[in-house]
CSV table of C-alpha atoms in Angstrom, one decimal:
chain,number,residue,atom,x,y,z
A,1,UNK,CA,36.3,-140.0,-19.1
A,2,UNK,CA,39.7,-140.9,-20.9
A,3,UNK,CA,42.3,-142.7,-18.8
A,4,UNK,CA,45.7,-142.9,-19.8
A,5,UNK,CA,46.7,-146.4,-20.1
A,6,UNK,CA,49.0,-146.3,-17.4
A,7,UNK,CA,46.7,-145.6,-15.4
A,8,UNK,CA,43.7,-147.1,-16.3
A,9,UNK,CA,45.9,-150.5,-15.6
A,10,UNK,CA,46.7,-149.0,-12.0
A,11,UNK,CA,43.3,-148.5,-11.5
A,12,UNK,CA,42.7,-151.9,-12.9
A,13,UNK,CA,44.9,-153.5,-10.6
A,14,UNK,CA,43.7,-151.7,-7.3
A,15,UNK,CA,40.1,-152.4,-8.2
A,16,UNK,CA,41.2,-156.4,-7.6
A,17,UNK,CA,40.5,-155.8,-4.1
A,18,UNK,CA,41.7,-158.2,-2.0
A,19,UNK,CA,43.2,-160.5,-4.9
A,20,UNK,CA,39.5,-161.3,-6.2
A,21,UNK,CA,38.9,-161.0,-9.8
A,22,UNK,CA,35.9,-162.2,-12.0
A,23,UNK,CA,35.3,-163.6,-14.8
A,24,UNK,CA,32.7,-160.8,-16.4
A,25,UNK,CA,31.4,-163.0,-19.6
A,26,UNK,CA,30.6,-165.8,-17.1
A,27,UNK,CA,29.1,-163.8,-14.2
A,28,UNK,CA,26.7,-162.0,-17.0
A,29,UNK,CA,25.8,-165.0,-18.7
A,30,UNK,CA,23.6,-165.6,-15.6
A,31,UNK,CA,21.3,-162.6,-16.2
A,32,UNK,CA,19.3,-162.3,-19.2
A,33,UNK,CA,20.3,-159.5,-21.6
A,34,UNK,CA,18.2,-155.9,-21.1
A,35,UNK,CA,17.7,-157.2,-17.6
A,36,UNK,CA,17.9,-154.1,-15.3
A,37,UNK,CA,20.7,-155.3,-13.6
A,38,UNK,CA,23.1,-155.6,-16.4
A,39,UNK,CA,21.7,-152.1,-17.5
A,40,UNK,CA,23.1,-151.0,-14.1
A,41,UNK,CA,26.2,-152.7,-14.4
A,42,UNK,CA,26.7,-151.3,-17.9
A,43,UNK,CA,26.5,-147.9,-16.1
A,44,UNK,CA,28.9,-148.8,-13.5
A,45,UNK,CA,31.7,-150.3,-15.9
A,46,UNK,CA,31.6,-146.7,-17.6
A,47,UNK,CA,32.3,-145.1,-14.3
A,48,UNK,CA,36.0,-144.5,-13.3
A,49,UNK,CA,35.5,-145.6,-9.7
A,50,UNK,CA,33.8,-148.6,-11.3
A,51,UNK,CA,35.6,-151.9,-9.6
A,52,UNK,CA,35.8,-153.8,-12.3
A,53,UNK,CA,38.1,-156.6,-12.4
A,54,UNK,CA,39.6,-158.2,-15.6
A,55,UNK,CA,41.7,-161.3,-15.5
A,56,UNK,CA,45.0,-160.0,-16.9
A,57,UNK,CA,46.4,-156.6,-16.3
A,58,UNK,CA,49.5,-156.9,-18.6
A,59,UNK,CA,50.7,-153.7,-20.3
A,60,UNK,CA,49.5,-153.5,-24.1
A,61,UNK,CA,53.0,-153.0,-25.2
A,62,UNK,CA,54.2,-156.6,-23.8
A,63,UNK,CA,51.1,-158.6,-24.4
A,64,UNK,CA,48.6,-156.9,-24.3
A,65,UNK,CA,44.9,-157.1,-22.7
A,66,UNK,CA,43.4,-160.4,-22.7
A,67,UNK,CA,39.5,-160.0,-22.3
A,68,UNK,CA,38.0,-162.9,-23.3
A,69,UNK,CA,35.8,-162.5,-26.6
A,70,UNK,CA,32.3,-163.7,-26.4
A,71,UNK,CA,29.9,-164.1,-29.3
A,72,UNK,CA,27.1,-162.8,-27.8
A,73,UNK,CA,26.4,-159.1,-29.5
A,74,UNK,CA,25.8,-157.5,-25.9
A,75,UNK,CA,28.8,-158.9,-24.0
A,76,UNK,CA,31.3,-157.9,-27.1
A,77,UNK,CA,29.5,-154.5,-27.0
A,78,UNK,CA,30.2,-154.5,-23.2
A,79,UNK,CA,34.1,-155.6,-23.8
A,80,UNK,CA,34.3,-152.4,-26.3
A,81,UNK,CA,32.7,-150.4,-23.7
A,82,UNK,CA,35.4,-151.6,-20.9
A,83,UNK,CA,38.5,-151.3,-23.6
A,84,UNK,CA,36.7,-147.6,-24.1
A,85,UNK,CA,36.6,-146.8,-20.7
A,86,UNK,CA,40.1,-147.8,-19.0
A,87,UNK,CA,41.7,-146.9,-22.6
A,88,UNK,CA,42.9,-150.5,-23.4
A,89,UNK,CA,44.8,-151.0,-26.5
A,90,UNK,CA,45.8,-153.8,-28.7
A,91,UNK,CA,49.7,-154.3,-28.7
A,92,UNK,CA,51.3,-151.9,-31.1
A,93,UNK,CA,53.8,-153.6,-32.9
A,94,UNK,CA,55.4,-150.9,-33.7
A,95,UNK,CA,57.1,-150.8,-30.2
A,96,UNK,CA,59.6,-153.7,-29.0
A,97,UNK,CA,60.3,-153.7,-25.4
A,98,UNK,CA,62.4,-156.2,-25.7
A,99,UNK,CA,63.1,-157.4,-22.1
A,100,UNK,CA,61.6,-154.6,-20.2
A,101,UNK,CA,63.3,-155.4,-16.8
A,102,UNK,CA,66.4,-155.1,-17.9
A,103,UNK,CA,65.8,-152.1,-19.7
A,104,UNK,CA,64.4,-150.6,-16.5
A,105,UNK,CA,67.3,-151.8,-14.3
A,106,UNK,CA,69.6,-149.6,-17.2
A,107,UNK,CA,67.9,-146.9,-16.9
A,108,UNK,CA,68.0,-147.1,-13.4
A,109,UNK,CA,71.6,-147.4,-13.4
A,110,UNK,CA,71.8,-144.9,-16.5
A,111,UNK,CA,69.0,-142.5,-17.6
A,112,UNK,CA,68.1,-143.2,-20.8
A,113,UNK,CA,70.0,-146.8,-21.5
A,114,UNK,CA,67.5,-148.6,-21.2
A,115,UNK,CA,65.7,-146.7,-24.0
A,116,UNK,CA,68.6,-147.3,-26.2
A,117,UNK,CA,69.1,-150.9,-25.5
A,118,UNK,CA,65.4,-151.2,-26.8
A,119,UNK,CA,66.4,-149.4,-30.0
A,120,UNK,CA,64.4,-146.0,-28.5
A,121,UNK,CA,67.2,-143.8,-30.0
A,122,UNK,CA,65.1,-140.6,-29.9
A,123,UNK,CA,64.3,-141.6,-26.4
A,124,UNK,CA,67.4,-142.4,-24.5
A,125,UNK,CA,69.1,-139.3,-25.9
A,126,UNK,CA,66.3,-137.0,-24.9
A,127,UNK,CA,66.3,-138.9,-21.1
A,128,UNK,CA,70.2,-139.3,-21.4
A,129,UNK,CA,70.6,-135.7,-22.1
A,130,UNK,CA,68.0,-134.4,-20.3
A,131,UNK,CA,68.3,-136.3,-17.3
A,132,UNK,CA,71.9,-136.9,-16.5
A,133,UNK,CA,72.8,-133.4,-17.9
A,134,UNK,CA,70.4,-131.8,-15.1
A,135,UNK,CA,71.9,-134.5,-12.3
A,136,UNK,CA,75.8,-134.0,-13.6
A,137,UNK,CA,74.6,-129.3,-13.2
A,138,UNK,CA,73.3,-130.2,-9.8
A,139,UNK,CA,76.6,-132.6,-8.5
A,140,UNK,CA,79.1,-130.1,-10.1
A,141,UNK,CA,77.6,-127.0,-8.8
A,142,UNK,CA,78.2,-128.2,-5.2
A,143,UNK,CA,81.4,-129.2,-5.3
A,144,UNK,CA,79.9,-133.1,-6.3
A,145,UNK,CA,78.4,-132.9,-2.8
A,146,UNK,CA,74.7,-132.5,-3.6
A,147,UNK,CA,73.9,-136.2,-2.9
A,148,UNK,CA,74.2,-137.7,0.9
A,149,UNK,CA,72.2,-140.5,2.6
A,150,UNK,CA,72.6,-139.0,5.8
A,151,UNK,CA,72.4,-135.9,7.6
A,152,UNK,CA,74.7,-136.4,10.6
A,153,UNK,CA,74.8,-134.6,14.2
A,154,UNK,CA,78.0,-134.7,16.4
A,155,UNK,CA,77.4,-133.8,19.9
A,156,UNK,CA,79.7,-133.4,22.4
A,157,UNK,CA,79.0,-135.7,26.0
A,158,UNK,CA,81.8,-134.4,28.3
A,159,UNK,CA,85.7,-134.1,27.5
A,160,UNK,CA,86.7,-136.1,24.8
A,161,UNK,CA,83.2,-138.0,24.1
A,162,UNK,CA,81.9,-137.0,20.5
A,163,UNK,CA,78.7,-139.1,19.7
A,164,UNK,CA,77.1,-138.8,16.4
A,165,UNK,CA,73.9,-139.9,15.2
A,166,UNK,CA,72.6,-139.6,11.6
A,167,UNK,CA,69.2,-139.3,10.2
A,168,UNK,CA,67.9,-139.6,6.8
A,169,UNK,CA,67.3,-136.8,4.7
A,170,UNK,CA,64.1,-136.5,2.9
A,171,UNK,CA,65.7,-135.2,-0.6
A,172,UNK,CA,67.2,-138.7,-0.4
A,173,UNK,CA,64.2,-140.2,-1.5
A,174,UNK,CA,64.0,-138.5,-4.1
A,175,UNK,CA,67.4,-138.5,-5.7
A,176,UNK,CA,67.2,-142.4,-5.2
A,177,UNK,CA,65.5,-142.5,-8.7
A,178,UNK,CA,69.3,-141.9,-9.8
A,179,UNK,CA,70.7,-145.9,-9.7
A,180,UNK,CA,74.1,-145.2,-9.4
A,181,UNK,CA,74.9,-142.2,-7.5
A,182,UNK,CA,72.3,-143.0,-5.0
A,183,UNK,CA,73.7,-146.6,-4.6
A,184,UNK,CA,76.9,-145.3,-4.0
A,185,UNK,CA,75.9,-143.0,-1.7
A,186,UNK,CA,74.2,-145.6,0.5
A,187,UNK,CA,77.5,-147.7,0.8
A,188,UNK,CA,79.2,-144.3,1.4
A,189,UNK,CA,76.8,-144.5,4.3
A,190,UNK,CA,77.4,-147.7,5.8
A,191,UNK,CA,81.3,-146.7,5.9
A,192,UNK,CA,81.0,-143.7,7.5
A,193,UNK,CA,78.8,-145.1,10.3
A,194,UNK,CA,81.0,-148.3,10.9
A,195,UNK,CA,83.9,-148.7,13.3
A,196,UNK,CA,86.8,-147.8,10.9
A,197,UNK,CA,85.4,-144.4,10.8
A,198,UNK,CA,85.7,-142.7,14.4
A,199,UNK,CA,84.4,-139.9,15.5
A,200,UNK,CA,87.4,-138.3,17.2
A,201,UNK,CA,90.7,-139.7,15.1
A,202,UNK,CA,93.1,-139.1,18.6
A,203,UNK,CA,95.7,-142.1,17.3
A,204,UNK,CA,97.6,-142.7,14.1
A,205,UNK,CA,98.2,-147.0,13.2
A,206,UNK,CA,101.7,-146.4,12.4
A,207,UNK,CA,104.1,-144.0,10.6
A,208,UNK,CA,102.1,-141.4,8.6
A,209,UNK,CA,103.0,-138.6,6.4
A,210,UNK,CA,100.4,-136.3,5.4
A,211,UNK,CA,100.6,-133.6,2.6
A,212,UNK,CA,99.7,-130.6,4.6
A,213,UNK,CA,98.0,-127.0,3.8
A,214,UNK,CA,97.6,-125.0,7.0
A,215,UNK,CA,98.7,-121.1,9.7
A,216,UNK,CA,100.9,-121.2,12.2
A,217,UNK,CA,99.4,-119.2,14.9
A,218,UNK,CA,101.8,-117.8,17.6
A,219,UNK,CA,100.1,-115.4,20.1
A,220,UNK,CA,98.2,-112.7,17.4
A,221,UNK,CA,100.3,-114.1,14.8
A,222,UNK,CA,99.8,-116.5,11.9
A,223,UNK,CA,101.3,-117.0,8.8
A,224,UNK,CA,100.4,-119.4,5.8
A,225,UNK,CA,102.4,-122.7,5.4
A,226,UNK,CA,102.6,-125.9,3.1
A,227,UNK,CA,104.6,-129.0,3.3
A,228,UNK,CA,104.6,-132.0,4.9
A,229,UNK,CA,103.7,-133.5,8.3
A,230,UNK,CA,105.1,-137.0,9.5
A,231,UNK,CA,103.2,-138.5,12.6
A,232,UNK,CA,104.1,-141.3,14.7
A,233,UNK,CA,102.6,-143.6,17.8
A,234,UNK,CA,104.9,-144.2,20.9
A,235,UNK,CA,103.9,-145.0,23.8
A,236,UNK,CA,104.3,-143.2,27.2
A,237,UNK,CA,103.1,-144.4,30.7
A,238,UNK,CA,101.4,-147.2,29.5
A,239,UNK,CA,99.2,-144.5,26.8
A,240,UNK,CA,99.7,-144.2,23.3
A,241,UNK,CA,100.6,-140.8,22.2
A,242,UNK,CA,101.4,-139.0,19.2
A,243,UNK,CA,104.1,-136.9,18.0
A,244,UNK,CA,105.2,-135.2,15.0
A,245,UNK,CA,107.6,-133.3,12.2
A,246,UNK,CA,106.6,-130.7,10.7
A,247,UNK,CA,108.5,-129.7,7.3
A,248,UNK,CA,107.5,-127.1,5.1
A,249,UNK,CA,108.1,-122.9,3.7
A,250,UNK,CA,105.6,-120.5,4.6
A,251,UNK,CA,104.9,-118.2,1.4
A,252,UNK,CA,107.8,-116.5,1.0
A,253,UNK,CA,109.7,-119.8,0.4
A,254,UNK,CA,111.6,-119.6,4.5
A,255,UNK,CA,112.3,-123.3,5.3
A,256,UNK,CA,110.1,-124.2,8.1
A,257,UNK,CA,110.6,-127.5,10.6
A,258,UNK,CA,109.8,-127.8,13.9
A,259,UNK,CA,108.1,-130.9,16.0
A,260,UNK,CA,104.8,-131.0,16.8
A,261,UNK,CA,102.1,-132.8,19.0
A,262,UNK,CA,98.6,-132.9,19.5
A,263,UNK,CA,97.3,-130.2,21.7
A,264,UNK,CA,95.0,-132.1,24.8
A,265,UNK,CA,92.4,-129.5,24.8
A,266,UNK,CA,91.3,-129.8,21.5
A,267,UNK,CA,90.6,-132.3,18.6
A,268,UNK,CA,93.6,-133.6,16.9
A,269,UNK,CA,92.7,-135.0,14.0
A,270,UNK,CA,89.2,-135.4,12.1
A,271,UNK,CA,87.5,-138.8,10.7
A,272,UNK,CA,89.3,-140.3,8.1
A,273,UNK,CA,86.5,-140.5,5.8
A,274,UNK,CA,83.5,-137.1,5.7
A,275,UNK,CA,82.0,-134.6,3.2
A,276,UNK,CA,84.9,-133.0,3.1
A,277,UNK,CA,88.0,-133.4,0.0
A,278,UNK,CA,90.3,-132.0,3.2
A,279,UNK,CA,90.8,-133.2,6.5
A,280,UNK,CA,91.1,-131.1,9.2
A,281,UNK,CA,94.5,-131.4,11.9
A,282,UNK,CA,95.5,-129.2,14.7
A,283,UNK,CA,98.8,-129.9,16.2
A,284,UNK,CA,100.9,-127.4,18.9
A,285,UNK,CA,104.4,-126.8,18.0
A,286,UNK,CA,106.7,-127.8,20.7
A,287,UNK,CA,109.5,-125.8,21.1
A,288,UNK,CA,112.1,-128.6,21.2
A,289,UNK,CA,114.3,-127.1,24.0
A,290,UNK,CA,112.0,-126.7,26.7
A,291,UNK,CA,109.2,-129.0,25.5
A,292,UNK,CA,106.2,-126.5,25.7
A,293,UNK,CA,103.6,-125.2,22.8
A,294,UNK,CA,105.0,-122.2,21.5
A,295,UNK,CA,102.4,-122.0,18.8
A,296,UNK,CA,99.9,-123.9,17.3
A,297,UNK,CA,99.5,-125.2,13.6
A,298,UNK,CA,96.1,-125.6,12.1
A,299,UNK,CA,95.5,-126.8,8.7
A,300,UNK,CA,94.2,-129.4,6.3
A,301,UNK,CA,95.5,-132.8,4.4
A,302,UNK,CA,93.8,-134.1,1.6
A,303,UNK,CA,91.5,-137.5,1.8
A,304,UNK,CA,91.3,-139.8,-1.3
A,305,UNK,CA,88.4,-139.9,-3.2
A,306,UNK,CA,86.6,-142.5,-2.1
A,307,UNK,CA,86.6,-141.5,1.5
A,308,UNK,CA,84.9,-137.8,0.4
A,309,UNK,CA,82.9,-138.7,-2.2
A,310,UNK,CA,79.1,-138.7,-1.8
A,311,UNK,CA,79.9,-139.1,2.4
A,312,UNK,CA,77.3,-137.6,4.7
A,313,UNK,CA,78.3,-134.3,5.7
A,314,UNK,CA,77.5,-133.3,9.5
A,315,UNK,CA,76.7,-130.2,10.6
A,316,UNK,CA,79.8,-128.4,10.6
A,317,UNK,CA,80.7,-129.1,6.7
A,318,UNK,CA,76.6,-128.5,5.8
A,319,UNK,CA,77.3,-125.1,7.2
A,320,UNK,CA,80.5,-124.7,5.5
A,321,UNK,CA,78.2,-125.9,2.3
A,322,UNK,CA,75.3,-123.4,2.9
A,323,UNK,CA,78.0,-120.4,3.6
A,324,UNK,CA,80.3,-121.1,1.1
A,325,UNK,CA,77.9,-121.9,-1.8
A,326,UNK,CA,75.0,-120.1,-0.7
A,327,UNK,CA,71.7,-120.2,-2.7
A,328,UNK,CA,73.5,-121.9,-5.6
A,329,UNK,CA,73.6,-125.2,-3.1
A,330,UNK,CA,70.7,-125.4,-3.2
A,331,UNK,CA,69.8,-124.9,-6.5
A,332,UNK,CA,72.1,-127.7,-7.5
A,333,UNK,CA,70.1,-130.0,-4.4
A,334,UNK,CA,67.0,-129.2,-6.7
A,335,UNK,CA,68.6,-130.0,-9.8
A,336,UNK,CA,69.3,-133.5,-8.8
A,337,UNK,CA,65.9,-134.2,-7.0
A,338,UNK,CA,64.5,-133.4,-10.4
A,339,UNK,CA,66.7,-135.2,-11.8
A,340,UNK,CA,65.9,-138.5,-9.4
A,341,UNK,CA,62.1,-137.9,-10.0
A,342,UNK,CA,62.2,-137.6,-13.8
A,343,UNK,CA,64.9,-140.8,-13.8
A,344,UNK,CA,61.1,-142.3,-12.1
A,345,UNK,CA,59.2,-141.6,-15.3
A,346,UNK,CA,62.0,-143.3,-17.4
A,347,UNK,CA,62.3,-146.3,-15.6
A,348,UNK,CA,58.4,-146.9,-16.1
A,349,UNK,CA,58.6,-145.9,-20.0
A,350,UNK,CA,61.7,-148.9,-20.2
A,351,UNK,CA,59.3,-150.8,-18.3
A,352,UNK,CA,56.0,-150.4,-19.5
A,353,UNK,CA,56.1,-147.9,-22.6
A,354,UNK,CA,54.7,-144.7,-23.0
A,355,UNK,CA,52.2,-143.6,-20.6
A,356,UNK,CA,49.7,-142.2,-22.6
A,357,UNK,CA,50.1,-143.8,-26.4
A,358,UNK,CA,51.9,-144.2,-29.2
A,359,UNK,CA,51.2,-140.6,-30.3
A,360,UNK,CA,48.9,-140.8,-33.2
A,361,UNK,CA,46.1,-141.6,-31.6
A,362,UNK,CA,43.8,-139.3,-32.8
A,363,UNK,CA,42.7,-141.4,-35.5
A,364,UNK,CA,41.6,-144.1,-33.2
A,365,UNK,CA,39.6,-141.9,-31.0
A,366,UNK,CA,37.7,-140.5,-34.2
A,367,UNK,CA,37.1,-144.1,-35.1
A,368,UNK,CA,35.8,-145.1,-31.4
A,369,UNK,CA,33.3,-142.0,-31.5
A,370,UNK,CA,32.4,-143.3,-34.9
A,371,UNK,CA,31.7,-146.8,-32.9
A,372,UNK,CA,30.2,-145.5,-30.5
A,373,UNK,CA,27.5,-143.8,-32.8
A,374,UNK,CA,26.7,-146.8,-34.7
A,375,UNK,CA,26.6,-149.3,-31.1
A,376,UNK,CA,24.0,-146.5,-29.8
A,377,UNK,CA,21.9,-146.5,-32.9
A,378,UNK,CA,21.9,-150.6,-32.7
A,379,UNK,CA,21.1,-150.4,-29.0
A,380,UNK,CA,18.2,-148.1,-29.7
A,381,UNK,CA,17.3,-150.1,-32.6
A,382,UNK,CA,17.3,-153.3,-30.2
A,383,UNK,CA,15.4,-150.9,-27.7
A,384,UNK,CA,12.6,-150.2,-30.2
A,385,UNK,CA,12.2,-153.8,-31.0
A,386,UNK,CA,9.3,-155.8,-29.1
A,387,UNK,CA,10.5,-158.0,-26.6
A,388,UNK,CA,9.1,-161.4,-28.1
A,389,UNK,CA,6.5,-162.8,-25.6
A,390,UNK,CA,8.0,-165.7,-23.0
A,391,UNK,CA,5.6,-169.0,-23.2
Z,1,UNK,CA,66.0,-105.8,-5.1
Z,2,UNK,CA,65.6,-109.6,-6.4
Z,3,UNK,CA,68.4,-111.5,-7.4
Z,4,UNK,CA,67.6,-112.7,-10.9
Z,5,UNK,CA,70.4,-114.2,-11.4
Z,6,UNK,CA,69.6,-117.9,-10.0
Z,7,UNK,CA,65.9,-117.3,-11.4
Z,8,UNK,CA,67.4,-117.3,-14.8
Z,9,UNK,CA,67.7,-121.2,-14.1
Z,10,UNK,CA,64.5,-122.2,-14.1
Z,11,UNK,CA,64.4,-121.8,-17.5
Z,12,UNK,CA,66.9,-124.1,-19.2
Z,13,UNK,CA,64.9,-126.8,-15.7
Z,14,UNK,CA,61.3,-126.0,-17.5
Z,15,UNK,CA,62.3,-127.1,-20.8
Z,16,UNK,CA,64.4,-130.3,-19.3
Z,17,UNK,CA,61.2,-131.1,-17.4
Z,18,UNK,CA,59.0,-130.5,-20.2
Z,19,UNK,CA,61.1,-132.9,-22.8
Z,20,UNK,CA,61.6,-135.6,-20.1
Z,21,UNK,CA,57.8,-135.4,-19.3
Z,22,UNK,CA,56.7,-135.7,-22.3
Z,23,UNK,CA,59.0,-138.1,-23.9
Z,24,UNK,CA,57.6,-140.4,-20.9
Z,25,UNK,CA,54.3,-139.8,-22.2
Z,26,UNK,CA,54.6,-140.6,-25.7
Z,27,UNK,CA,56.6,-142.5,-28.5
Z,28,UNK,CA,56.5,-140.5,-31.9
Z,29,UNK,CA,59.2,-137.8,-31.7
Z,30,UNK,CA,56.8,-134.8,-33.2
Z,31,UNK,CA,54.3,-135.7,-30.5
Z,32,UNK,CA,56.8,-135.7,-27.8
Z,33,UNK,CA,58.2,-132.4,-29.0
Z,34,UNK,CA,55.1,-131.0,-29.6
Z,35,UNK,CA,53.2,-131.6,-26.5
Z,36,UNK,CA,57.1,-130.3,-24.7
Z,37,UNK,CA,56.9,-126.9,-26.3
Z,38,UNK,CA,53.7,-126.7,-25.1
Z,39,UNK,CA,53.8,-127.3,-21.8
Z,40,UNK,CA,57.2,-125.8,-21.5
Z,41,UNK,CA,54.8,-122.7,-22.8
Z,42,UNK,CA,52.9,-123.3,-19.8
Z,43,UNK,CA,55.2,-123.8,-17.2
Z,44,UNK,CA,56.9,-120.2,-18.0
Z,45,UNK,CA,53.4,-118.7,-18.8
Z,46,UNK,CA,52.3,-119.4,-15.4
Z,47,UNK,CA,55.6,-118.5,-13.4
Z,48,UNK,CA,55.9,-115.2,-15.0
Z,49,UNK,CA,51.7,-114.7,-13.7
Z,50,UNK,CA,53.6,-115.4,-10.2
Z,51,UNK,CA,56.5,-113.3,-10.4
Z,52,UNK,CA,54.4,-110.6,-11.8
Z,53,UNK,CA,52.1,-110.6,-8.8
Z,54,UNK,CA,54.7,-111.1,-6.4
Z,55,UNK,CA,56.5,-108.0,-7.7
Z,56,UNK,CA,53.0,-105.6,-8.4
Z,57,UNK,CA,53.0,-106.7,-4.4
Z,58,UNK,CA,56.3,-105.5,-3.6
Z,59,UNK,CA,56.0,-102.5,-5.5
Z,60,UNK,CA,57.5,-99.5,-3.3
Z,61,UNK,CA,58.2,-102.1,-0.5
């Protein structure tokens, strides 16, 4: 049976069970040759499931095997017969690695730089391309959204107790083969979880002033508005409270300003930092004479990058995902678990070369069926021989 | 009635899938493109045998 080299040396390396290896020209030198045992062991090396142990499992590219040659006729025949089996090779010179760690960690970071710092030109364009091209589909067809290393859940304990939990998601795991994005989107992780990013934002530090992109809604009215919306602290009754300006033009360009204030029954402001490029705010308009909601103002602000990007979304903005986007969501989430999986394969090629060969190895199989024609005519010559009497 | 229009991705997918395979499998460019094309051949062989009896099932659904 053929086995790719890649996987011969995996096989290789399991069959070391339990770290023990052995040395096979010194364990056979204890039996005599033709003895039935080594005939049985001559079968077993041929088998796949064979545990056989060789000393070094290097890849061929870097060093290549290292099974010891022996000048006994039947214990080389018996190395040719292992190299045959697991698909060993010599080193190919023809292929530099260079310094194959770092080549991995590139194309880890970058599909297909590794390749190209190896001088694999072909290579790390075809993974460059092919790679980041499907990754780059997926993250633009979602709104650069597809990636997330959490899937969070906000319930609500009581008035004005939001807990959230997260959980990982499994496609995760498989856009992790992508270095960079999936790096990022771990640390995007960490932030959203930690302290500086509250569930319910009910407080403002100081002075704020928000670009802002929202309705006024007054009884079964609304009407768009834009502009901008100034928030301070103060404190009242030994709480700290927020109020507000609103300045603006709805869209027929009427000037628009009015104070505002959060309204108690409902969430004032959301986390600084989610899936979300907007942040959502809901504010009452006070009507300044009498003091009392006249309306309410319900909009958006927008959040810089680096507290949108690549954040876990919670359920709310995975619906407004899945609704908005619709099937093509998803079809960018596959793109970039492809993406992930096929970054997987690179990372080994940078790391150990190609998987099956070179790619002209035909002539080398032709030559070790003609090898193996001539070692089973010497073995049946050596069979028809008389065994020479023992004294 | 099936929306083709997403299906119409997983064409431009099978071919990336195919070159990145296969690139990860071997080193000499007309191997790699060789053994691409053919299993790209493969890949769309066999999902238009799906789609086929998926639809001869729907028939008059």
């Amino acid at each position: 049976m053929h086995w790719p080299p890649s996987v011969a040396r995996f096989r290789l390396q399991f069959a070391c069970l339990g770290g023990m290896t052995c040395r096979w020209h010194t364990w056979l030198a204890r039996f005599p040759e033709r003895s039935p045992m080594l005939l049985i062991h001559r079968r077993i090396t041929h088998h796949p499931l064979s545990p056989v142990a060789i000393r070094t499992h290097k890849s061929p590219y870097r060093q290549g095997f290292q099974l010891e040659q022996s000048n006994s006729t039947f214990e080389s025949h018996l190395i040719r017969c292992l190299q045959r089996a697991f698909q060993v090779t010599d080193p190919d010179p023809r292929l530099q690695l260079k310094n194959p760690q770092i080549a991995a960690l590139l194309t880890f970071i970058i599909p297909g730089a590794g390749q190209l710092y190896q001088g694999r030109t072909f290579k790390g364009a075809v993974f460059l391309i092919c790679i980041l091209g499907t990754f780059l589909f997926g993250m633009q067809k979602s709104g650069w959204r597809a990636v997330y290393a959490a899937e969070v859940e906000e319930t609500e304990h009581g008035f004005n107790n939001v807990r959230r939990s997260a959980r990982w998601p499994l496609g995760y795991f498989a856009q992790a083969g992508m270095g960079l994005p999936a790096t990022f989107a771990l640390i995007q992780r960490q932030r959203f979880l930690s302290a500086d990013n509250p569930v319910m934002a009910d407080s403002i530090d100081g002075p704020t002033e928000f670009e802002f992109e929202g309705q006024i809604t007054s009884g079964r009215e609304s009407v768009d508005v834009s502009g901008t919306l100034k928030l301070e602290s103060y404190m009242q009754g030994g709480a700290q409270n927020v109020r507000g300006v609103f300045s603006g033009t709805d869209k027929e360009g009427l000037e628009l300003n009015f104070p505002v204030e959060p309204i108690p029954s409902e969430r004032f402001m959301a986390s600084p930092m989610g899936a979300s490029a907007r942040r959502h705010i809901n504010v009452g308009i006070l009507n300044p004479e009498r003091d009392q909601a006249i309306g309410v103002l319900r909009g958006t602000t927008a959040r810089p990058l680096m507290n949108w990007l690549l954040m876990p979304p919670d359920n709310i903005a995975l619906g407004e995902l899945h609704g908005g986007l619709g099937k093509t969501f998803e079809l960018a989430v596959v793109c970039t678990w492809i993406a992930g999986l096929l970054n997987i394969l690179a990372i080994w090629d940078a790391l150990e070369g190609p998987a099956y060969g070179y790619g002209d190895e035909q002539d080398e199989e032709s030559d070790g069926k003609s090898d193996d024609a001539k070692d089973d005519a010497k073995s049946t010559a050596d069979d028809a021989q008389p065994t020479p009497a023992t004294a | 009635m099936v929306d083709l229009s997403i299906t119409w991705y997983v064409i431009p997918l099978s071919a990336v899938i195919s070159l990145a395979y296969s690139a990860s499998r071997y080193e000499l460019t007309e191997k790699i493109l060789q053994r691409a094309t053919r299993l790209f051949i493969t890949i769309t062989t066999c999902m238009l045998v799906a789609f086929a009896v998926l639809w001869a099932f729907s028939f008059r659904l």
